[in-house]
Short mmCIF file of C-alpha atoms in Angstrom, two decimals:
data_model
loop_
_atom_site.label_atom_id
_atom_site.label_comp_id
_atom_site.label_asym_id
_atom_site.label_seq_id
_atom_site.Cartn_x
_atom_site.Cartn_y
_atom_site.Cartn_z
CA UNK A 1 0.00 0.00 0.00
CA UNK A 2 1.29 3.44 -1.24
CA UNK A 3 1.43 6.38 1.68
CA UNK A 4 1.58 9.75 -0.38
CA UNK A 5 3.16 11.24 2.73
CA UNK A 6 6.56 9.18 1.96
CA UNK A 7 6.51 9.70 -1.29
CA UNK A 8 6.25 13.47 -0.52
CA UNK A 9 9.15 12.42 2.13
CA UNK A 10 11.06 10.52 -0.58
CA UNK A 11 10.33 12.65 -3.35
CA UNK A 12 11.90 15.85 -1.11
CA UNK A 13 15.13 13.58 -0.59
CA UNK A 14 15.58 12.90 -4.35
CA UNK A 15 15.67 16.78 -5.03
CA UNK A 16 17.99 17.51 -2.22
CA UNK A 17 20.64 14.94 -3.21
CA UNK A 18 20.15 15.73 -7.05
CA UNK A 19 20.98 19.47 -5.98
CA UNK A 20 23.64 18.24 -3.71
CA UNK A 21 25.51 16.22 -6.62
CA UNK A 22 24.74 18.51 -9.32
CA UNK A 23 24.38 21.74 -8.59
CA UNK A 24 27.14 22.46 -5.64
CA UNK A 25 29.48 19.06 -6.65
CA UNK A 26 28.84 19.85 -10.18
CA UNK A 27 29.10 16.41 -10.96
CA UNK A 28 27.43 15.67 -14.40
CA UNK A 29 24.24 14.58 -15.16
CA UNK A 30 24.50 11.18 -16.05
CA UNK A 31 26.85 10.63 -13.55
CA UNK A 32 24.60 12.06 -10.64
CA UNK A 33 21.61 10.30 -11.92
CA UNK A 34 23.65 7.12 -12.18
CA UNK A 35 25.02 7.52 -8.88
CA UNK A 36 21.29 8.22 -7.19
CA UNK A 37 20.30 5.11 -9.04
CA UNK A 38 22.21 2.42 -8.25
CA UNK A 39 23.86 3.49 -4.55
CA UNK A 40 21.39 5.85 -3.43
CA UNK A 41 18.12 4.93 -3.85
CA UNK A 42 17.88 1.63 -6.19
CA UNK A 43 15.40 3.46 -8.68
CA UNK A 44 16.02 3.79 -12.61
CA UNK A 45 17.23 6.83 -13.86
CA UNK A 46 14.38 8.02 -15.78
CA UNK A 47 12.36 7.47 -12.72
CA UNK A 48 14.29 9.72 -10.98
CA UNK A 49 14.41 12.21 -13.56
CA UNK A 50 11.17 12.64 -13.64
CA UNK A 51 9.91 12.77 -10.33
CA UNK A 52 12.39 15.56 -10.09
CA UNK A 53 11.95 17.70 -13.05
CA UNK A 54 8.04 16.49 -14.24
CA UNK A 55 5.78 17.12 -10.43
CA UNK A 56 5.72 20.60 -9.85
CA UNK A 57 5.81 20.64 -6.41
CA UNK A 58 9.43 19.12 -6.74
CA UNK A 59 10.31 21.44 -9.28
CA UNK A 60 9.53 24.07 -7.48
CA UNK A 61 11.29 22.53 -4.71
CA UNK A 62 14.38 22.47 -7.06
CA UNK A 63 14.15 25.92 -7.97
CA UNK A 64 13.92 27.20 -4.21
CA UNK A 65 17.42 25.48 -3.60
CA UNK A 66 19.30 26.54 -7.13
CA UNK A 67 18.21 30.15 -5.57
CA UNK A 68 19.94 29.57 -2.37
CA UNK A 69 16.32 29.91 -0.31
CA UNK A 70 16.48 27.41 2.81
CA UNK A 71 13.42 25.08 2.35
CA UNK A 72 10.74 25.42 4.67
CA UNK A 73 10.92 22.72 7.90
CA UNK A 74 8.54 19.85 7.65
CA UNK A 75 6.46 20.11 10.05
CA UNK A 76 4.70 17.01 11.66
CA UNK A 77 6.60 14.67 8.20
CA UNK A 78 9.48 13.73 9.81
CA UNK A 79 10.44 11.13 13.06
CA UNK A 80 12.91 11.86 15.90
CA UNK A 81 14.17 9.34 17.70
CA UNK A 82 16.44 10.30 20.88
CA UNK A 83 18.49 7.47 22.94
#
């Protein structure tokens, strides 16, 4: 069964790494995409691609970081655990 909340979750992960190895590594394209693939997240390229560049909400997302804004916290989303 599919919970739209992690794929929000996952979805926001994707865009941060892709930004990570792109835009401030400046690793290329097929390389990062190659890289998220196959020792990152175990999803095909195109896959990736897409949910990246084709949803706007990750787009958008995207956009935010190229420009240097700090994303805004996820409120409620995400689990702490403290030992």
């Amino acid at each position: 069964m599919r919970n739209p909340e992690m794929t929000k979750m996952r979805d926001r992960k994707l865009v941060e790494k892709f930004y990570q190895l792109y835009d401030v590594k400046r690793i290329r394209l097929e390389d990062v995409l190659f890289r998220m693939s196959h020792e990152i997240f175990f999803l095909d390229t195109n896959y990736i691609y897409k949910r990246i560049f084709y949803i706007p909400d990750n787009l958008s997302y995207y956009e935010r970081l190229k420009e240097g804004k700090k994303p805004e916290p996820d409120t409620g989303t995400q689990m702490r655990l403290d030992f």
